[in-house]
Amino acid sequence: KNKEKITTKLTMISATRGFSRWKVLEYQIRALATMPNMNYKERTYIMIKPDGVQRKLIGNVITRFENRGFRLSALKMMRPDKSLLETHYKELKDLPFFPHLMDYMQSGPVVCMIWEGYEAVKIGRLMLGATKPIDSMPGTVRGDFGQVSGRNIVHGSDALGSAEREIALWFKPEEILEW
Ligand code: DAT
Ligand code: MG
């Protein structure tokens, strides 16, 4: 009988814990949902680049997005081929550093993610920090860990249009989860 009591209690505790952890995120999302014209399901494409993986910053980047209240909709690790990277960075193809960018991005695996939440694109960019190291503020990923333009740890979509394009480029629809 005592054993039964303990089991019930443990089940209650774990249920409560799971519930409250979920609530933290739900409260933010529900508050936003009550405000008109607010898209709290905006999605952005965030990618940990080969140097970020090599420097063991995967967990650090994920934790930042979880802590800010964003929801992970998709996640995978892969080694992108040249044609995928050329499509991803097609706007930069005429710039002098483009061949170096291609080599760098093929130097190891990357971690591809979709993060969802209110103003995910803009807030995501803020959290990553500016492209130029001298402009990336302390507290951002690049401002905390980066020193040079060519090795800046993470990618983040810079506008709604590019987010949609990048999500469609890097993920198949069945890899994206709604929860
Ligand atoms: P961001 O990654 O901030 O969106 P971007 O899209 O202009 O910046 O450039 C894509 C990547 O190209 C960037 O993350 C690193 C590289 N890059 C940009 N400017 C560079 C430069 N001046 N020298 C070397 N690499 C550069
Ligand atoms: Mg960019």
PDB file of C-alpha atoms and ligand atoms in Angstrom:
ATOM      1  CA  LYS A   1       0.000   0.000   0.000  1.00  0.00           C
ATOM      2  CA  ASN A   2       2.852   2.289   0.959  1.00  0.00           C
ATOM      3  CA  LYS A   3       4.620   1.477  -2.308  1.00  0.00           C
ATOM      4  CA  GLU A   4       1.490   2.398  -4.198  1.00  0.00           C
ATOM      5  CA  LYS A   5       1.337   5.731  -2.367  1.00  0.00           C
ATOM      6  CA  ILE A   6       4.951   6.553  -3.261  1.00  0.00           C
ATOM      7  CA  THR A   7       4.415   5.658  -6.924  1.00  0.00           C
ATOM      8  CA  THR A   8       1.345   7.883  -7.071  1.00  0.00           C
ATOM      9  CA  LYS A   9       3.259  10.712  -5.463  1.00  0.00           C
ATOM     10  CA  LEU A  10       6.190  10.386  -7.889  1.00  0.00           C
ATOM     11  CA  THR A  11       3.814  10.332 -10.841  1.00  0.00           C
ATOM     12  CA  MET A  12       2.165  13.484  -9.506  1.00  0.00           C
ATOM     13  CA  ILE A  13       5.506  15.246  -9.043  1.00  0.00           C
ATOM     14  CA  SER A  14       6.761  14.405 -12.521  1.00  0.00           C
ATOM     15  CA  ALA A  15       3.430  15.368 -14.054  1.00  0.00           C
ATOM     16  CA  THR A  16       3.518  18.706 -12.217  1.00  0.00           C
ATOM     17  CA  ARG A  17       7.101  19.342 -13.279  1.00  0.00           C
ATOM     18  CA  GLY A  18       6.388  18.601 -16.919  1.00  0.00           C
ATOM     19  CA  PHE A  19       3.259  20.709 -16.769  1.00  0.00           C
ATOM     20  CA  SER A  20       4.959  23.755 -15.238  1.00  0.00           C
ATOM     21  CA  ARG A  21       7.876  23.634 -17.635  1.00  0.00           C
ATOM     22  CA  TRP A  22       5.425  23.588 -20.523  1.00  0.00           C
ATOM     23  CA  LYS A  23       3.482  26.435 -18.896  1.00  0.00           C
ATOM     24  CA  VAL A  24       6.426  28.833 -18.948  1.00  0.00           C
ATOM     25  CA  LEU A  25       6.427  28.716 -22.733  1.00  0.00           C
ATOM     26  CA  GLU A  26       2.650  28.509 -23.016  1.00  0.00           C
ATOM     27  CA  TYR A  27       2.147  31.638 -20.900  1.00  0.00           C
ATOM     28  CA  GLN A  28       4.353  33.684 -23.215  1.00  0.00           C
ATOM     29  CA  ILE A  29       2.676  32.290 -26.298  1.00  0.00           C
ATOM     30  CA  ARG A  30      -0.847  32.717 -24.923  1.00  0.00           C
ATOM     31  CA  ALA A  31      -0.175  36.314 -23.929  1.00  0.00           C
ATOM     32  CA  LEU A  32       1.052  37.041 -27.440  1.00  0.00           C
ATOM     33  CA  ALA A  33      -1.891  35.208 -28.970  1.00  0.00           C
ATOM     34  CA  THR A  34      -4.335  37.565 -27.246  1.00  0.00           C
ATOM     35  CA  MET A  35      -2.741  40.537 -28.983  1.00  0.00           C
ATOM     36  CA  PRO A  36      -4.150  41.221 -32.439  1.00  0.00           C
ATOM     37  CA  ASN A  37      -1.982  41.028 -35.561  1.00  0.00           C
ATOM     38  CA  MET A  38       0.855  39.279 -33.784  1.00  0.00           C
ATOM     39  CA  ASN A  39       2.335  36.282 -35.484  1.00  0.00           C
ATOM     40  CA  TYR A  40       3.670  34.212 -32.620  1.00  0.00           C
ATOM     41  CA  LYS A  41       4.445  31.369 -35.037  1.00  0.00           C
ATOM     42  CA  GLU A  42       6.975  33.157 -37.216  1.00  0.00           C
ATOM     43  CA  ARG A  43       9.792  30.835 -38.290  1.00  0.00           C
ATOM     44  CA  THR A  44      13.462  31.460 -38.881  1.00  0.00           C
ATOM     45  CA  TYR A  45      16.284  29.291 -40.190  1.00  0.00           C
ATOM     46  CA  ILE A  46      19.231  29.080 -37.790  1.00  0.00           C
ATOM     47  CA  MET A  47      22.319  27.044 -38.663  1.00  0.00           C
ATOM     48  CA  ILE A  48      25.365  26.288 -36.536  1.00  0.00           C
ATOM     49  CA  LYS A  49      28.289  26.490 -38.947  1.00  0.00           C
ATOM     50  CA  PRO A  50      31.302  24.098 -39.023  1.00  0.00           C
ATOM     51  CA  ASP A  51      33.342  26.262 -36.609  1.00  0.00           C
ATOM     52  CA  GLY A  52      30.444  26.365 -34.135  1.00  0.00           C
ATOM     53  CA  VAL A  53      30.171  22.562 -34.217  1.00  0.00           C
ATOM     54  CA  GLN A  54      33.950  22.136 -33.901  1.00  0.00           C
ATOM     55  CA  ARG A  55      34.069  24.563 -30.949  1.00  0.00           C
ATOM     56  CA  LYS A  56      31.290  22.607 -29.192  1.00  0.00           C
ATOM     57  CA  LEU A  57      28.831  25.493 -29.187  1.00  0.00           C
ATOM     58  CA  ILE A  58      25.766  23.503 -30.334  1.00  0.00           C
ATOM     59  CA  GLY A  59      24.284  23.279 -26.836  1.00  0.00           C
ATOM     60  CA  ASN A  60      25.081  26.896 -26.070  1.00  0.00           C
ATOM     61  CA  VAL A  61      23.225  28.170 -29.145  1.00  0.00           C
ATOM     62  CA  ILE A  62      20.223  25.874 -28.571  1.00  0.00           C
ATOM     63  CA  THR A  63      19.995  26.924 -24.909  1.00  0.00           C
ATOM     64  CA  ARG A  64      19.876  30.596 -25.868  1.00  0.00           C
ATOM     65  CA  PHE A  65      16.901  30.043 -28.186  1.00  0.00           C
ATOM     66  CA  GLU A  66      15.106  27.809 -25.664  1.00  0.00           C
ATOM     67  CA  ASN A  67      15.661  30.342 -22.887  1.00  0.00           C
ATOM     68  CA  ARG A  68      14.245  33.149 -24.992  1.00  0.00           C
ATOM     69  CA  GLY A  69      11.053  31.101 -25.347  1.00  0.00           C
ATOM     70  CA  PHE A  70      11.356  30.003 -28.961  1.00  0.00           C
ATOM     71  CA  ARG A  71      10.099  26.606 -30.029  1.00  0.00           C
ATOM     72  CA  LEU A  72      12.256  24.157 -31.968  1.00  0.00           C
ATOM     73  CA  SER A  73      10.339  22.984 -35.050  1.00  0.00           C
ATOM     74  CA  ALA A  74      13.092  21.064 -36.843  1.00  0.00           C
ATOM     75  CA  LEU A  75      16.642  19.926 -36.163  1.00  0.00           C
ATOM     76  CA  LYS A  76      19.228  17.923 -38.090  1.00  0.00           C
ATOM     77  CA  MET A  77      22.961  17.571 -38.536  1.00  0.00           C
ATOM     78  CA  MET A  78      24.395  17.246 -42.044  1.00  0.00           C
ATOM     79  CA  ARG A  79      27.305  17.928 -44.356  1.00  0.00           C
ATOM     80  CA  PRO A  80      25.919  20.199 -47.067  1.00  0.00           C
ATOM     81  CA  ASP A  81      27.207  19.797 -50.627  1.00  0.00           C
ATOM     82  CA  LYS A  82      28.495  22.636 -52.779  1.00  0.00           C
ATOM     83  CA  SER A  83      25.331  23.127 -54.837  1.00  0.00           C
ATOM     84  CA  LEU A  84      23.156  23.459 -51.712  1.00  0.00           C
ATOM     85  CA  LEU A  85      25.550  26.058 -50.291  1.00  0.00           C
ATOM     86  CA  GLU A  86      25.716  27.933 -53.601  1.00  0.00           C
ATOM     87  CA  THR A  87      21.928  28.180 -53.622  1.00  0.00           C
ATOM     88  CA  HIS A  88      21.850  29.228 -49.968  1.00  0.00           C
ATOM     89  CA  TYR A  89      24.425  31.985 -50.527  1.00  0.00           C
ATOM     90  CA  LYS A  90      23.461  32.823 -54.128  1.00  0.00           C
ATOM     91  CA  GLU A  91      23.264  36.563 -53.381  1.00  0.00           C
ATOM     92  CA  LEU A  92      26.960  36.602 -52.449  1.00  0.00           C
ATOM     93  CA  LYS A  93      28.314  34.662 -55.438  1.00  0.00           C
ATOM     94  CA  ASP A  94      30.110  37.651 -56.998  1.00  0.00           C
ATOM     95  CA  LEU A  95      31.826  38.803 -53.806  1.00  0.00           C
ATOM     96  CA  PRO A  96      35.603  38.242 -53.448  1.00  0.00           C
ATOM     97  CA  PHE A  97      35.307  36.046 -50.342  1.00  0.00           C
ATOM     98  CA  PHE A  98      32.724  33.679 -51.914  1.00  0.00           C
ATOM     99  CA  PRO A  99      35.176  30.795 -52.699  1.00  0.00           C
ATOM    100  CA  HIS A 100      36.506  30.995 -49.123  1.00  0.00           C
ATOM    101  CA  LEU A 101      32.946  30.962 -47.791  1.00  0.00           C
ATOM    102  CA  MET A 102      32.231  27.792 -49.822  1.00  0.00           C
ATOM    103  CA  ASP A 103      35.387  26.053 -48.487  1.00  0.00           C
ATOM    104  CA  TYR A 104      34.620  27.067 -44.918  1.00  0.00           C
ATOM    105  CA  MET A 105      31.015  25.872 -45.069  1.00  0.00           C
ATOM    106  CA  GLN A 106      32.141  22.498 -46.458  1.00  0.00           C
ATOM    107  CA  SER A 107      34.875  22.021 -43.855  1.00  0.00           C
ATOM    108  CA  GLY A 108      32.649  20.020 -41.475  1.00  0.00           C
ATOM    109  CA  PRO A 109      29.082  19.225 -40.469  1.00  0.00           C
ATOM    110  CA  VAL A 110      26.498  21.907 -39.720  1.00  0.00           C
ATOM    111  CA  VAL A 111      23.426  21.835 -37.462  1.00  0.00           C
ATOM    112  CA  CYS A 112      20.246  23.017 -39.181  1.00  0.00           C
ATOM    113  CA  MET A 113      17.321  24.286 -37.131  1.00  0.00           C
ATOM    114  CA  ILE A 114      13.990  26.015 -37.452  1.00  0.00           C
ATOM    115  CA  TRP A 115      12.996  28.159 -34.467  1.00  0.00           C
ATOM    116  CA  GLU A 116       9.457  29.439 -34.106  1.00  0.00           C
ATOM    117  CA  GLY A 117       8.037  32.346 -32.128  1.00  0.00           C
ATOM    118  CA  TYR A 118       7.065  36.004 -32.111  1.00  0.00           C
ATOM    119  CA  GLU A 119       9.379  38.036 -34.403  1.00  0.00           C
ATOM    120  CA  ALA A 120      11.653  34.974 -34.682  1.00  0.00           C
ATOM    121  CA  VAL A 121      13.561  36.405 -37.664  1.00  0.00           C
ATOM    122  CA  LYS A 122      14.439  39.787 -36.126  1.00  0.00           C
ATOM    123  CA  ILE A 123      15.020  38.508 -32.603  1.00  0.00           C
ATOM    124  CA  GLY A 124      17.061  35.593 -33.999  1.00  0.00           C
ATOM    125  CA  ARG A 125      19.347  38.036 -35.820  1.00  0.00           C
ATOM    126  CA  LEU A 126      19.685  40.150 -32.671  1.00  0.00           C
ATOM    127  CA  MET A 127      20.682  37.081 -30.671  1.00  0.00           C
ATOM    128  CA  LEU A 128      23.326  36.081 -33.224  1.00  0.00           C
ATOM    129  CA  GLY A 129      24.908  39.528 -33.435  1.00  0.00           C
ATOM    130  CA  ALA A 130      26.132  41.639 -36.341  1.00  0.00           C
ATOM    131  CA  THR A 131      28.118  40.226 -39.288  1.00  0.00           C
ATOM    132  CA  LYS A 132      31.154  42.407 -38.579  1.00  0.00           C
ATOM    133  CA  PRO A 133      32.958  41.404 -35.381  1.00  0.00           C
ATOM    134  CA  ILE A 134      33.496  45.032 -34.329  1.00  0.00           C
ATOM    135  CA  ASP A 135      29.734  45.578 -34.465  1.00  0.00           C
ATOM    136  CA  SER A 136      28.607  42.366 -32.754  1.00  0.00           C
ATOM    137  CA  MET A 137      27.594  43.216 -29.205  1.00  0.00           C
ATOM    138  CA  PRO A 138      28.687  41.250 -26.144  1.00  0.00           C
ATOM    139  CA  GLY A 139      25.812  39.002 -25.116  1.00  0.00           C
ATOM    140  CA  THR A 140      25.204  37.859 -28.681  1.00  0.00           C
ATOM    141  CA  VAL A 141      26.566  34.541 -30.006  1.00  0.00           C
ATOM    142  CA  ARG A 142      29.026  36.255 -32.345  1.00  0.00           C
ATOM    143  CA  GLY A 143      29.848  38.937 -29.727  1.00  0.00           C
ATOM    144  CA  ASP A 144      30.588  36.295 -27.123  1.00  0.00           C
ATOM    145  CA  PHE A 145      32.561  33.827 -29.256  1.00  0.00           C
ATOM    146  CA  GLY A 146      33.622  35.383 -32.560  1.00  0.00           C
ATOM    147  CA  GLN A 147      36.650  37.327 -33.647  1.00  0.00           C
ATOM    148  CA  VAL A 148      36.616  37.285 -37.451  1.00  0.00           C
ATOM    149  CA  SER A 149      34.048  37.824 -40.238  1.00  0.00           C
ATOM    150  CA  GLY A 150      34.871  34.586 -42.003  1.00  0.00           C
ATOM    151  CA  ARG A 151      34.296  32.372 -38.925  1.00  0.00           C
ATOM    152  CA  ASN A 152      31.139  33.573 -37.277  1.00  0.00           C
ATOM    153  CA  ILE A 153      29.665  30.383 -35.751  1.00  0.00           C
ATOM    154  CA  VAL A 154      26.028  30.749 -36.777  1.00  0.00           C
ATOM    155  CA  HIS A 155      23.751  31.657 -39.635  1.00  0.00           C
ATOM    156  CA  GLY A 156      20.338  33.279 -39.204  1.00  0.00           C
ATOM    157  CA  SER A 157      17.776  34.349 -41.801  1.00  0.00           C
ATOM    158  CA  ASP A 158      17.850  38.121 -42.327  1.00  0.00           C
ATOM    159  CA  ALA A 159      14.219  38.682 -43.449  1.00  0.00           C
ATOM    160  CA  LEU A 160      10.853  36.921 -43.623  1.00  0.00           C
ATOM    161  CA  GLY A 161      11.323  36.145 -47.326  1.00  0.00           C
ATOM    162  CA  SER A 162      14.779  34.660 -46.881  1.00  0.00           C
ATOM    163  CA  ALA A 163      13.566  32.640 -43.871  1.00  0.00           C
ATOM    164  CA  GLU A 164      10.860  31.010 -46.001  1.00  0.00           C
ATOM    165  CA  ARG A 165      13.293  30.382 -48.840  1.00  0.00           C
ATOM    166  CA  GLU A 166      15.955  28.902 -46.543  1.00  0.00           C
ATOM    167  CA  ILE A 167      13.488  26.692 -44.639  1.00  0.00           C
ATOM    168  CA  ALA A 168      12.252  25.243 -47.943  1.00  0.00           C
ATOM    169  CA  LEU A 169      15.833  24.788 -49.149  1.00  0.00           C
ATOM    170  CA  TRP A 170      17.206  22.987 -46.073  1.00  0.00           C
ATOM    171  CA  PHE A 171      14.188  20.995 -44.873  1.00  0.00           C
ATOM    172  CA  LYS A 172      11.627  18.639 -46.366  1.00  0.00           C
ATOM    173  CA  PRO A 173       8.073  19.412 -45.169  1.00  0.00           C
ATOM    174  CA  GLU A 174       7.907  16.107 -43.230  1.00  0.00           C
ATOM    175  CA  GLU A 175      11.003  17.082 -41.210  1.00  0.00           C
ATOM    176  CA  ILE A 176       9.196  20.097 -39.739  1.00  0.00           C
ATOM    177  CA  LEU A 177       7.123  19.439 -36.628  1.00  0.00           C
ATOM    178  CA  GLU A 178       4.115  21.327 -35.368  1.00  0.00           C
ATOM    179  CA  TRP A 179       3.735  20.998 -31.580  1.00  0.00           C
TER     180      TRP A 179
HETATM  181  P1  DAT B   1      25.273  37.241 -42.154  1.00  0.00           P
HETATM  182  O1  DAT B   1      25.833  35.867 -41.901  1.00  0.00           O
HETATM  183  O2  DAT B   1      25.440  38.122 -40.958  1.00  0.00           O
HETATM  184  O3  DAT B   1      23.868  37.225 -42.666  1.00  0.00           O
HETATM  185  P2  DAT B   1      26.056  37.841 -44.873  1.00  0.00           P
HETATM  186  O4  DAT B   1      24.812  37.140 -45.270  1.00  0.00           O
HETATM  187  O5  DAT B   1      26.304  39.206 -45.393  1.00  0.00           O
HETATM  188  O6  DAT B   1      26.184  37.910 -43.266  1.00  0.00           O
HETATM  189  O7  DAT B   1      27.311  36.942 -45.276  1.00  0.00           O
HETATM  190  C1  DAT B   1      27.230  35.551 -45.196  1.00  0.00           C
HETATM  191  C2  DAT B   1      28.505  35.001 -44.659  1.00  0.00           C
HETATM  192  O8  DAT B   1      29.589  35.327 -45.506  1.00  0.00           O
HETATM  193  C3  DAT B   1      28.909  35.549 -43.293  1.00  0.00           C
HETATM  194  O9  DAT B   1      28.268  34.903 -42.239  1.00  0.00           O
HETATM  195  C4  DAT B   1      30.374  35.311 -43.294  1.00  0.00           C
HETATM  196  C5  DAT B   1      30.764  35.558 -44.730  1.00  0.00           C
HETATM  197  N1  DAT B   1      31.217  36.938 -44.916  1.00  0.00           N
HETATM  198  C6  DAT B   1      30.441  38.049 -45.003  1.00  0.00           C
HETATM  199  N2  DAT B   1      31.184  39.141 -45.153  1.00  0.00           N
HETATM  200  C7  DAT B   1      32.472  38.704 -45.193  1.00  0.00           C
HETATM  201  C8  DAT B   1      33.741  39.344 -45.346  1.00  0.00           C
HETATM  202  N3  DAT B   1      33.828  40.651 -45.495  1.00  0.00           N
HETATM  203  N4  DAT B   1      34.845  38.556 -45.321  1.00  0.00           N
HETATM  204  C9  DAT B   1      34.753  37.226 -45.175  1.00  0.00           C
HETATM  205  N5  DAT B   1      33.599  36.560 -45.029  1.00  0.00           N
HETATM  206  C10 DAT B   1      32.486  37.293 -45.037  1.00  0.00           C
HETATM  207 MG    MG B   2      23.031  36.429 -44.435  1.00  0.00          MG
END
